[in-house]
CSV table of C-alpha atoms and ligand atoms in Angstrom, one decimal:
chain,number,residue,atom,x,y,z
R,1292,MET,CA,119.7,87.7,95.0
R,1293,ASN,CA,118.6,90.9,93.3
R,1294,ASN,CA,119.8,94.4,94.3
R,1295,PHE,CA,117.3,96.1,96.6
R,1296,THR,CA,116.6,99.0,98.8
R,1297,PHE,CA,114.7,98.6,102.0
R,1298,TYR,CA,113.3,101.4,104.1
R,1299,SER,CA,111.2,100.4,107.1
R,1300,PRO,CA,111.2,103.3,109.5
R,1301,THR,CA,108.2,102.4,111.6
R,1302,PHE,CA,108.6,102.5,115.4
R,1303,PHE,CA,106.8,99.5,117.0
R,1304,ALA,CA,105.5,99.4,120.5
R,1305,PHE,CA,104.5,95.8,121.2
R,1306,GLY,CA,102.7,94.3,124.2
R,1307,LYS,CA,100.0,94.7,126.9
R,1308,ASP,CA,98.6,98.1,127.6
R,1309,THR,CA,100.8,99.8,124.9
R,1310,GLU,CA,97.8,101.6,123.5
R,1311,ASN,CA,97.8,103.9,126.6
R,1312,GLU,CA,100.9,105.5,125.2
R,1313,ALA,CA,99.3,106.6,122.0
R,1314,GLY,CA,99.3,110.3,123.0
R,1315,SER,CA,102.9,110.4,123.8
R,1316,TYR,CA,103.9,108.7,120.5
R,1317,VAL,CA,101.7,111.1,118.5
R,1318,LYS,CA,103.6,113.9,120.2
R,1319,GLN,CA,107.0,112.3,119.6
R,1320,PHE,CA,106.2,112.0,115.9
R,1321,GLY,CA,105.1,115.6,115.5
R,1322,GLY,CA,101.3,115.4,115.6
R,1323,SER,CA,99.3,118.2,117.2
R,1324,LYS,CA,95.9,117.9,115.7
R,1325,VAL,CA,94.8,114.3,115.0
R,1326,LEU,CA,92.1,112.6,113.0
R,1327,ILE,CA,91.2,109.3,114.8
R,1328,HIS,CA,89.9,107.0,112.1
R,1329,TYR,CA,88.1,103.8,113.0
R,1330,GLY,CA,85.7,101.1,111.7
R,1331,GLY,CA,82.3,99.8,112.3
R,1332,GLY,CA,82.2,99.9,116.0
R,1333,SER,CA,84.4,97.1,117.5
R,1334,VAL,CA,86.7,99.7,119.0
R,1335,VAL,CA,83.8,101.5,120.6
R,1336,ARG,CA,82.3,98.4,122.1
R,1337,SER,CA,85.7,97.2,123.5
R,1338,GLY,CA,86.4,100.6,125.1
R,1339,LEU,CA,89.6,101.0,123.1
R,1340,LEU,CA,88.5,104.2,121.5
R,1341,ASP,CA,87.8,105.8,124.9
R,1342,ARG,CA,91.3,104.8,126.2
R,1343,VAL,CA,92.9,106.2,123.1
R,1344,LYS,CA,91.1,109.5,123.4
R,1345,ARG,CA,92.1,109.7,127.1
R,1346,SER,CA,95.7,109.1,126.1
R,1347,LEU,CA,95.5,112.0,123.6
R,1348,GLU,CA,93.9,114.3,126.1
R,1349,ASN,CA,96.5,113.5,128.7
R,1350,ALA,CA,99.2,114.4,126.1
R,1351,GLY,CA,97.3,117.7,125.3
R,1352,ILE,CA,96.6,116.7,121.7
R,1353,GLU,CA,93.5,117.9,120.0
R,1354,TYR,CA,91.5,115.4,117.9
R,1355,ARG,CA,88.6,114.9,115.5
R,1356,GLU,CA,87.0,111.6,114.7
R,1357,LEU,CA,85.8,109.7,111.6
R,1358,GLY,CA,84.4,106.2,112.1
R,1359,GLY,CA,82.5,103.9,109.7
R,1360,VAL,CA,85.3,102.3,107.7
R,1361,LYS,CA,83.9,99.1,106.2
R,1362,PRO,CA,86.0,95.9,105.6
R,1363,ASN,CA,87.3,96.3,102.0
R,1364,PRO,CA,87.3,100.1,102.5
R,1365,ARG,CA,85.5,102.3,100.1
R,1366,SER,CA,86.6,105.5,98.3
R,1367,GLY,CA,83.5,107.4,99.5
R,1368,LEU,CA,84.7,107.7,103.1
R,1369,VAL,CA,88.2,108.5,101.9
R,1370,TYR,CA,86.9,111.6,100.1
R,1371,GLU,CA,85.0,112.5,103.3
R,1372,GLY,CA,88.2,112.1,105.3
R,1373,ILE,CA,90.3,114.2,102.9
R,1374,ASP,CA,87.7,117.1,103.1
R,1375,LEU,CA,87.7,116.8,106.9
R,1376,CYS,CA,91.5,116.9,107.2
R,1377,LYS,CA,91.8,119.9,104.9
R,1378,LYS,CA,89.0,121.8,106.6
R,1379,GLU,CA,90.3,121.0,110.2
R,1380,LYS,CA,94.0,121.4,109.3
R,1381,ILE,CA,94.7,117.9,110.6
R,1382,ASP,CA,98.4,117.1,110.8
R,1383,PHE,CA,98.4,113.5,111.9
R,1384,ILE,CA,96.1,110.5,111.3
R,1385,LEU,CA,95.7,107.8,114.0
R,1386,ALA,CA,94.2,104.6,112.6
R,1387,VAL,CA,92.5,102.5,115.3
R,1388,GLY,CA,91.5,99.1,113.9
R,1389,GLY,CA,92.4,96.6,111.2
R,1390,GLY,CA,93.9,96.7,107.7
R,1391,SER,CA,90.8,98.4,106.3
R,1392,VAL,CA,91.0,101.3,108.8
R,1393,ILE,CA,94.8,101.6,108.2
R,1394,ASP,CA,94.4,101.5,104.5
R,1395,SER,CA,91.6,104.1,104.5
R,1396,SER,CA,93.9,106.3,106.7
R,1397,LYS,CA,96.8,105.9,104.3
R,1398,ALA,CA,94.5,107.0,101.4
R,1399,ILE,CA,93.3,110.0,103.3
R,1400,ALA,CA,96.9,110.8,104.3
R,1401,ALA,CA,98.1,110.8,100.7
R,1402,GLY,CA,94.9,112.4,99.3
R,1403,THR,CA,95.0,115.4,101.7
R,1404,LEU,CA,98.4,116.6,100.3
R,1405,TYR,CA,97.5,116.0,96.7
R,1406,ASP,CA,95.8,118.4,94.3
R,1407,GLY,CA,94.1,115.9,92.1
R,1408,ASP,CA,91.8,112.9,92.7
R,1409,PHE,CA,93.4,110.5,95.2
R,1410,TRP,CA,92.2,107.6,93.0
R,1411,ASP,CA,95.0,108.5,90.6
R,1412,PHE,CA,97.4,106.7,93.0
R,1413,TYR,CA,95.3,103.5,92.8
R,1414,SER,CA,94.7,103.5,89.1
R,1415,GLY,CA,98.5,104.0,88.5
R,1416,LYS,CA,98.1,107.5,87.1
R,1417,SER,CA,100.2,109.1,89.7
R,1418,ARG,CA,102.8,108.2,92.3
R,1419,ILE,CA,102.5,108.9,96.0
R,1420,GLU,CA,105.3,111.4,96.9
R,1421,LYS,CA,103.9,112.9,100.1
R,1422,ALA,CA,101.3,112.1,102.8
R,1423,LEU,CA,100.3,113.2,106.3
R,1424,PRO,CA,102.1,111.1,108.9
R,1425,ILE,CA,100.1,108.2,110.3
R,1426,GLY,CA,100.2,106.1,113.4
R,1427,THR,CA,98.3,102.8,114.0
R,1428,ILE,CA,96.8,100.9,116.8
R,1429,LEU,CA,96.2,97.4,115.4
R,1430,THR,CA,93.2,95.3,116.4
R,1431,ILE,CA,93.6,92.3,114.1
R,1432,ALA,CA,96.7,90.4,112.9
R,1433,ALA,CA,96.1,90.0,109.2
R,1434,ALA,CA,96.9,92.6,106.4
R,1435,GLY,CA,100.3,93.7,107.7
R,1436,SER,CA,99.4,97.3,106.8
R,1437,GLU,CA,100.8,98.4,110.2
R,1438,GLY,CA,104.3,98.0,108.7
R,1439,SER,CA,103.7,98.1,105.0
R,1440,PRO,CA,103.9,100.9,102.4
R,1441,ASP,CA,100.6,99.7,100.9
R,1442,SER,CA,97.0,100.6,100.9
R,1443,VAL,CA,94.1,98.8,99.2
R,1444,ILE,CA,90.8,100.7,98.4
R,1445,THR,CA,87.6,99.8,96.5
R,1446,LYS,CA,86.2,102.5,94.2
R,1447,GLU,CA,82.4,102.3,94.4
R,1448,GLU,CA,81.9,103.2,90.8
R,1449,GLY,CA,82.7,99.9,89.1
R,1450,MET,CA,83.7,98.3,92.4
R,1451,PHE,CA,87.4,98.2,91.4
R,1452,LYS,CA,89.6,97.1,94.3
R,1453,ARG,CA,93.1,98.4,93.7
R,1454,GLY,CA,96.3,99.0,95.7
R,1455,ALA,CA,98.7,101.9,95.9
R,1456,SER,CA,102.1,102.0,97.5
R,1457,GLY,CA,104.7,104.5,98.7
R,1458,ASN,CA,107.3,104.5,101.4
R,1459,VAL,CA,105.7,107.7,102.8
R,1460,LEU,CA,102.7,105.6,103.7
R,1461,ARG,CA,104.6,103.5,106.2
R,1462,PRO,CA,103.3,104.3,109.6
R,1463,LYS,CA,105.5,106.5,111.8
R,1464,PHE,CA,104.5,104.2,114.7
R,1465,SER,CA,102.4,101.1,115.2
R,1466,ILE,CA,101.1,99.9,118.5
R,1467,LEU,CA,100.6,96.2,118.6
R,1468,ASN,CA,98.9,94.8,121.7
R,1469,PRO,CA,98.0,91.1,121.1
R,1470,ALA,CA,95.3,91.3,123.8
R,1471,LEU,CA,93.3,93.7,121.6
R,1472,THR,CA,92.8,90.8,119.1
R,1473,GLN,CA,91.1,88.6,121.7
R,1474,THR,CA,87.7,90.1,121.0
R,1475,LEU,CA,87.8,88.9,117.3
R,1476,PRO,CA,85.3,86.4,116.1
R,1477,ALA,CA,87.0,83.1,115.3
R,1478,TYR,CA,86.2,83.5,111.6
R,1479,GLN,CA,88.1,86.9,111.5
R,1480,THR,CA,91.0,85.4,113.4
R,1481,ALA,CA,91.2,82.6,110.9
R,1482,ALA,CA,90.9,85.0,107.9
R,1483,GLY,CA,93.8,87.0,109.4
R,1484,ILE,CA,95.9,83.8,109.7
R,1485,THR,CA,95.1,83.0,106.1
R,1486,ASP,CA,96.1,86.5,104.9
R,1487,ILE,CA,99.4,86.3,106.7
R,1488,MET,CA,100.1,82.9,105.1
R,1489,ALA,CA,99.2,84.4,101.7
R,1490,HIS,CA,101.7,87.2,102.1
R,1491,LEU,CA,104.4,84.6,102.8
R,1492,HIS,CA,103.4,82.4,99.9
R,1493,GLU,CA,103.3,85.4,97.5
R,1494,ARG,CA,106.9,86.1,98.4
R,1495,TYR,CA,108.0,82.4,98.4
R,1496,LEU,CA,106.8,82.1,94.8
R,1497,THR,CA,109.7,83.7,93.1
R,1498,ASN,CA,111.7,83.4,89.9
R,1499,THR,CA,114.9,84.7,91.6
R,1500,LYS,CA,117.5,82.1,92.3
R,1501,GLU,CA,119.8,81.8,95.4
R,1502,VAL,CA,117.6,83.5,98.0
R,1503,GLU,CA,118.1,81.1,100.8
R,1504,VAL,CA,118.0,83.6,103.6
R,1505,THR,CA,114.5,84.9,102.7
R,1506,ASP,CA,113.3,81.4,101.8
R,1507,ARG,CA,114.3,80.2,105.3
R,1508,LEU,CA,112.7,83.2,107.0
R,1509,ILE,CA,109.4,82.7,105.1
R,1510,GLU,CA,109.4,79.0,106.0
R,1511,ALA,CA,110.0,79.8,109.7
R,1512,LEU,CA,107.1,82.3,109.7
R,1513,LEU,CA,104.8,79.7,107.9
R,1514,LEU,CA,105.8,77.1,110.4
R,1515,THR,CA,104.9,79.5,113.2
R,1516,MET,CA,101.4,80.0,111.7
R,1517,VAL,CA,100.9,76.3,111.3
R,1518,HIS,CA,101.7,75.9,115.0
R,1519,GLU,CA,100.0,78.9,116.5
R,1520,GLY,CA,96.9,79.1,114.2
R,1521,PRO,CA,95.1,76.0,115.6
R,1522,ARG,CA,96.1,77.0,119.2
R,1523,VAL,CA,94.5,80.4,118.9
R,1524,ILE,CA,91.3,79.0,117.3
R,1525,ALA,CA,91.0,76.4,120.1
R,1526,ASP,CA,91.7,79.0,122.8
R,1527,PRO,CA,91.0,82.6,121.7
R,1528,ASN,CA,92.4,84.0,124.9
R,1529,ASN,CA,95.8,82.5,124.4
R,1530,TYR,CA,97.9,85.7,124.6
R,1531,GLU,CA,101.2,84.1,123.7
R,1532,ALA,CA,99.8,82.4,120.6
R,1533,ARG,CA,98.2,85.8,119.6
R,1534,ALA,CA,101.5,87.6,120.2
R,1535,ASN,CA,103.4,85.2,117.9
R,1536,ILE,CA,100.8,85.6,115.2
R,1537,MET,CA,100.7,89.4,115.5
R,1538,TRP,CA,104.4,89.8,115.1
R,1539,ALA,CA,104.5,87.2,112.3
R,1540,GLY,CA,101.8,89.2,110.5
R,1541,MET,CA,104.0,92.3,110.6
R,1542,MET,CA,107.1,90.4,109.5
R,1543,ALA,CA,105.2,88.7,106.7
R,1544,HIS,CA,104.3,92.0,105.0
R,1545,ASN,CA,106.8,94.8,105.8
R,1546,ASN,CA,108.9,93.1,103.1
R,1547,ALA,CA,111.9,92.2,105.2
R,1548,VAL,CA,111.3,88.6,103.9
R,1549,GLY,CA,110.6,89.7,100.4
R,1550,VAL,CA,113.6,91.8,99.5
R,1551,GLY,CA,116.0,90.9,96.7
R,1552,ARG,CA,113.6,88.5,95.0
R,1553,SER,CA,110.7,88.7,92.5
R,1554,GLN,CA,107.3,88.1,94.1
R,1555,ASP,CA,104.0,86.7,92.9
R,1556,TRP,CA,100.8,88.6,94.0
R,1557,ASN,CA,98.5,86.8,91.5
R,1558,SER,CA,96.5,85.1,94.3
R,1559,HIS,CA,95.9,88.5,95.8
R,1560,ASN,CA,94.9,90.1,92.5
R,1561,ILE,CA,92.5,87.2,91.7
R,1562,GLU,CA,91.1,87.4,95.3
R,1563,HIS,CA,90.6,91.2,95.3
R,1564,GLU,CA,87.9,90.9,92.7
R,1565,LEU,CA,86.0,88.4,94.9
R,1566,SER,CA,86.1,90.7,98.0
R,1567,ALA,CA,85.2,93.7,95.8
R,1568,LEU,CA,82.2,91.9,94.3
R,1569,TYR,CA,80.9,89.8,97.2
R,1570,ASP,CA,82.3,91.8,100.1
R,1571,CYS,CA,83.8,88.6,101.7
R,1572,ALA,CA,86.7,88.8,104.1
R,1573,HIS,CA,89.9,89.1,102.2
R,1574,GLY,CA,91.5,86.2,104.0
R,1575,ALA,CA,88.5,84.0,103.3
R,1576,GLY,CA,88.7,84.9,99.6
R,1577,LEU,CA,92.4,83.9,99.7
R,1578,ALA,CA,91.6,80.5,101.3
R,1579,VAL,CA,89.5,79.7,98.2
R,1580,THR,CA,91.9,81.3,95.7
R,1581,MET,CA,95.3,80.1,96.8
R,1582,PRO,CA,95.0,76.3,96.4
R,1583,SER,CA,93.6,76.7,92.9
R,1584,VAL,CA,96.2,79.2,91.8
R,1585,PHE,CA,99.0,76.9,93.2
R,1586,ARG,CA,97.6,73.8,91.4
R,1587,TYR,CA,97.5,75.9,88.2
R,1588,VAL,CA,101.1,77.2,88.3
R,1589,TYR,CA,103.1,74.6,90.3
R,1590,LYS,CA,104.6,73.0,87.2
R,1591,HIS,CA,106.4,76.3,86.5
R,1592,ASP,CA,108.8,75.3,89.4
R,1593,VAL,CA,107.9,72.0,90.8
R,1594,MET,CA,111.0,71.9,93.0
R,1595,ARG,CA,110.0,75.1,94.8
R,1596,PHE,CA,106.6,73.7,95.6
R,1597,ALA,CA,108.1,70.3,96.6
R,1598,LYS,CA,110.6,72.2,98.9
R,1599,LEU,CA,107.7,74.1,100.6
R,1600,ALA,CA,105.8,70.8,101.0
R,1601,THR,CA,108.7,69.1,102.8
R,1602,ARG,CA,110.0,72.0,104.8
R,1603,VAL,CA,106.6,73.4,106.0
R,1604,TRP,CA,104.1,70.5,105.7
R,1605,GLY,CA,106.5,67.7,106.6
R,1606,VAL,CA,105.8,65.8,103.4
R,1607,GLN,CA,108.4,63.2,102.5
R,1608,MET,CA,110.3,64.3,99.4
R,1609,ASP,CA,109.7,61.8,96.6
R,1610,PHE,CA,112.6,62.4,94.3
R,1611,ASP,CA,111.1,60.1,91.7
R,1612,ASP,CA,107.9,62.1,91.7
R,1613,LEU,CA,108.4,65.7,92.6
R,1614,GLU,CA,104.9,66.6,91.3
R,1615,ARG,CA,103.3,64.2,93.8
R,1616,THR,CA,105.3,65.9,96.6
R,1617,ALA,CA,104.3,69.3,95.5
R,1618,LEU,CA,100.6,68.5,95.2
R,1619,GLU,CA,100.6,66.8,98.6
R,1620,GLY,CA,101.9,70.0,100.1
R,1621,ILE,CA,99.1,72.0,98.4
R,1622,ASP,CA,96.5,69.5,99.6
R,1623,MET,CA,97.8,69.8,103.2
R,1624,PHE,CA,97.7,73.6,103.0
R,1625,GLU,CA,94.1,73.4,101.9
R,1626,ARG,CA,93.2,71.0,104.6
R,1627,PHE,CA,94.8,73.3,107.2
R,1628,LEU,CA,92.7,76.2,106.0
R,1629,LYS,CA,89.6,74.1,106.3
R,1630,SER,CA,90.6,73.0,109.8
R,1631,ILE,CA,90.8,76.6,111.1
R,1632,GLY,CA,87.3,77.3,109.7
R,1633,MET,CA,88.0,78.9,106.3
R,1634,PRO,CA,85.9,78.3,103.2
R,1635,THR,CA,87.6,76.5,100.3
R,1636,THR,CA,85.0,76.6,97.5
R,1637,PHE,CA,83.4,79.4,95.5
R,1638,GLY,CA,79.9,78.6,96.8
R,1639,GLU,CA,80.9,78.8,100.4
R,1640,LEU,CA,82.1,82.4,99.7
R,1641,GLY,CA,78.8,83.3,98.2
R,1642,ALA,CA,80.4,83.6,94.7
R,1643,LYS,CA,78.6,82.5,91.6
R,1644,GLU,CA,80.0,80.6,88.6
R,1645,GLU,CA,77.9,82.8,86.2
R,1646,ASP,CA,79.8,85.8,87.5
R,1647,ILE,CA,83.2,84.5,86.3
R,1648,PRO,CA,83.3,86.5,83.0
R,1649,LYS,CA,82.6,89.7,84.9
R,1650,LEU,CA,85.3,88.9,87.5
R,1651,VAL,CA,87.8,88.2,84.7
R,1652,ASP,CA,86.9,91.3,82.9
R,1653,MET,CA,87.4,93.5,86.1
R,1654,LEU,CA,90.6,91.6,86.9
R,1655,CYS,CA,92.3,91.7,83.5
R,1656,TYR,CA,90.9,94.7,81.8
R,1657,GLY,CA,89.6,96.9,84.7
R,1658,ASP,CA,91.1,100.1,85.9
R,1659,GLY,CA,94.9,100.1,85.4
R,1660,ARG,CA,95.2,96.6,83.8
R,1661,ASP,CA,96.4,95.5,80.3
R,1662,GLY,CA,94.8,92.0,79.9
R,1663,ASN,CA,97.4,90.0,81.8
R,1664,LEU,CA,98.6,89.5,85.4
R,1665,TYR,CA,102.3,89.5,86.0
R,1666,GLY,CA,103.9,87.4,88.8
R,1667,PHE,CA,105.4,84.0,89.3
R,1668,VAL,CA,103.7,83.0,86.1
R,1669,LYS,CA,102.2,85.4,83.6
R,1670,LEU,CA,98.4,84.8,83.5
R,1671,SER,CA,96.1,85.7,80.7
R,1672,ALA,CA,92.4,86.3,80.9
R,1673,GLU,CA,91.9,82.7,79.8
R,1674,ASP,CA,94.2,81.4,82.5
R,1675,CYS,CA,92.2,83.4,85.1
R,1676,THR,CA,88.9,82.1,83.8
R,1677,ARG,CA,90.3,78.5,84.3
R,1678,ILE,CA,91.5,79.3,87.8
R,1679,TYR,CA,88.1,80.8,88.9
R,1680,LYS,CA,86.4,77.7,87.5
R,1681,MET,CA,88.8,75.4,89.5
R,1682,MET,CA,87.5,77.2,92.6
R,1683,VAL,CA,83.9,76.2,91.9
R,1684,LYS,CA,84.9,72.5,92.4
L,294,NZQ,O1,84.9,97.6,111.6
L,294,NZQ,P1,85.1,97.0,112.9
L,294,NZQ,O2,83.8,97.1,113.8
L,294,NZQ,O3,86.3,97.4,113.7
L,294,NZQ,O4,85.2,95.4,112.7
L,294,NZQ,C1,86.2,94.7,112.1
L,294,NZQ,C2,85.8,94.2,110.7
L,294,NZQ,O5,84.5,93.9,110.7
L,294,NZQ,C3,86.6,93.5,112.8
L,294,NZQ,N1,87.5,93.7,113.9
L,294,NZQ,C4,88.8,94.1,113.7
L,294,NZQ,N2,89.4,94.1,114.9
L,294,NZQ,C5,88.5,93.5,115.8
L,294,NZQ,C6,87.3,93.3,115.1
L,294,NZQ,N3,86.3,92.8,115.8
L,294,NZQ,C7,86.4,92.5,117.1
L,294,NZQ,N4,87.5,92.7,117.8
L,294,NZQ,C8,88.6,93.2,117.2
L,294,NZQ,N5,89.7,93.4,117.9
L,294,NZQ,O6,87.1,92.6,111.8
L,294,NZQ,C9,86.6,92.9,110.6
L,294,NZQ,C10,87.7,92.9,109.5
L,294,NZQ,O7,88.5,94.1,109.7
L,294,NZQ,P2,89.5,94.5,108.5
L,294,NZQ,O8,90.2,95.7,109.0
L,294,NZQ,O9,88.7,94.6,107.3
L,294,NZQ,O10,90.5,93.3,108.4
L,294,NZQ,P3,91.9,93.1,107.8
L,294,NZQ,O11,93.0,93.6,108.7
L,294,NZQ,O12,92.0,91.7,107.4
L,294,NZQ,O13,91.9,94.1,106.5
L,294,NZQ,C11,91.4,93.7,105.3
L,294,NZQ,C12,91.7,94.7,104.3
L,294,NZQ,O14,93.1,94.9,104.1
L,294,NZQ,C13,93.5,94.8,102.7
L,294,NZQ,C14,92.4,93.8,102.2
L,294,NZQ,O15,92.3,93.7,100.8
L,294,NZQ,C15,91.2,94.3,102.9
L,294,NZQ,O16,90.6,95.3,102.2
L,294,NZQ,N6,94.9,94.5,102.6
L,294,NZQ,C16,95.8,95.4,102.8
L,294,NZQ,C17,97.1,95.2,102.7
L,294,NZQ,C18,98.1,96.3,103.0
L,294,NZQ,N7,97.7,97.5,103.2
L,294,NZQ,O17,99.3,96.1,103.0
L,294,NZQ,C19,97.7,93.9,102.2
L,294,NZQ,C20,96.7,92.8,102.3
L,294,NZQ,O18,97.1,91.9,101.4
L,294,NZQ,C21,95.3,93.2,102.0
L,294,NZQ,O19,95.0,93.2,100.6
L,295,ZN,ZN1,96.5,90.1,101.9
């Protein structure tokens, strides 16, 4: 296991009706004038926004609002949020929504306390040292941004989708009420499940030896998703299944299961160009991306893939043919994704084969990139072209 530091200071309030305590948590963590940031309207329709406002009012906390965050959040609204926070002297941001709303909130939080252009953090020109404190009320189990130090934003000029990271971006508190996810369309629930499973795979694909504790934790979380995913798709109101998925989503990405080991993230990087260009759900893009990436790289460590196949997918280990075992596990994963309603081909995603050179160019040479992707396996532009072509099928 490698040396590591792990700082995860987020306070979690989990369970039914916990959103009604939002005001007292904002107060506890030092907020007095809040920006409530939200998305395209699901929190208005469900009545959640009204309950949150009431909770702030009851705690005597002033607030301003900024809605309109789109899935795959854009830089334009981040600039607007930064201006608003500076003008109104906001001292706390409350994200009410999914990963897109939380990521946009994180970008605004860092950008408000920075003299330059906030995009410097996302293009790798500058590191995030300070940010306004944020709290979250999560409405979809997926991105894990409620516990992570990460934020992913798309810059409209060039449609570059890039991530930035910093421990100061970890939320001060996150409110996780699984019942809030019951209004999700089945497709979004499935995309969330896929994203959570991707975060686990990106950590499982490591070049670090002797990491049994995190290997086993990742396997346990993947097994949970295999069990609970179909239950929640069959019965969207299954609170217990949603509760297990919601906590698994947080665990998958606050990095407790990724410490002390190298990680991959090539599937995420390859996917981000798809959701930037076609505006598909990030999880749906990953469902198309992961099986092809895994089939492209599995020979790098066949035993790791064979282990995953036996421990998570129940494939019988064939010691005479580890490759067969590994590939069967990948096939089973792909079939699982299909069974919960995810796309598995380029076309289903609305992606076009003729766009592949453009995708590869953005991926390998766009903002902040040097021609290669670094992860479990180093991938060149040629490798990425082959992987995108495999997704066409
Ligand atoms: O905008 P509204 O109206 O709220 O609708 C949203 C949106 O259309 C809807 N939704 C969310 N909760 C709902 C609901 N609809 C009904 N009922 C509810 N309870 O779902 C749609 C998707 O929301 P979004 O926030 O985009 O989903 P998700 O949480 O999957 O976030 C995706 C973004 O997170 C990034 C992705 O790249 C993508 O941009 N990621 C962020 C990470 C991080 N910060 O650590 C890591 C991830 O790997 C990921 O890259
Ligand atoms: Zn993800």
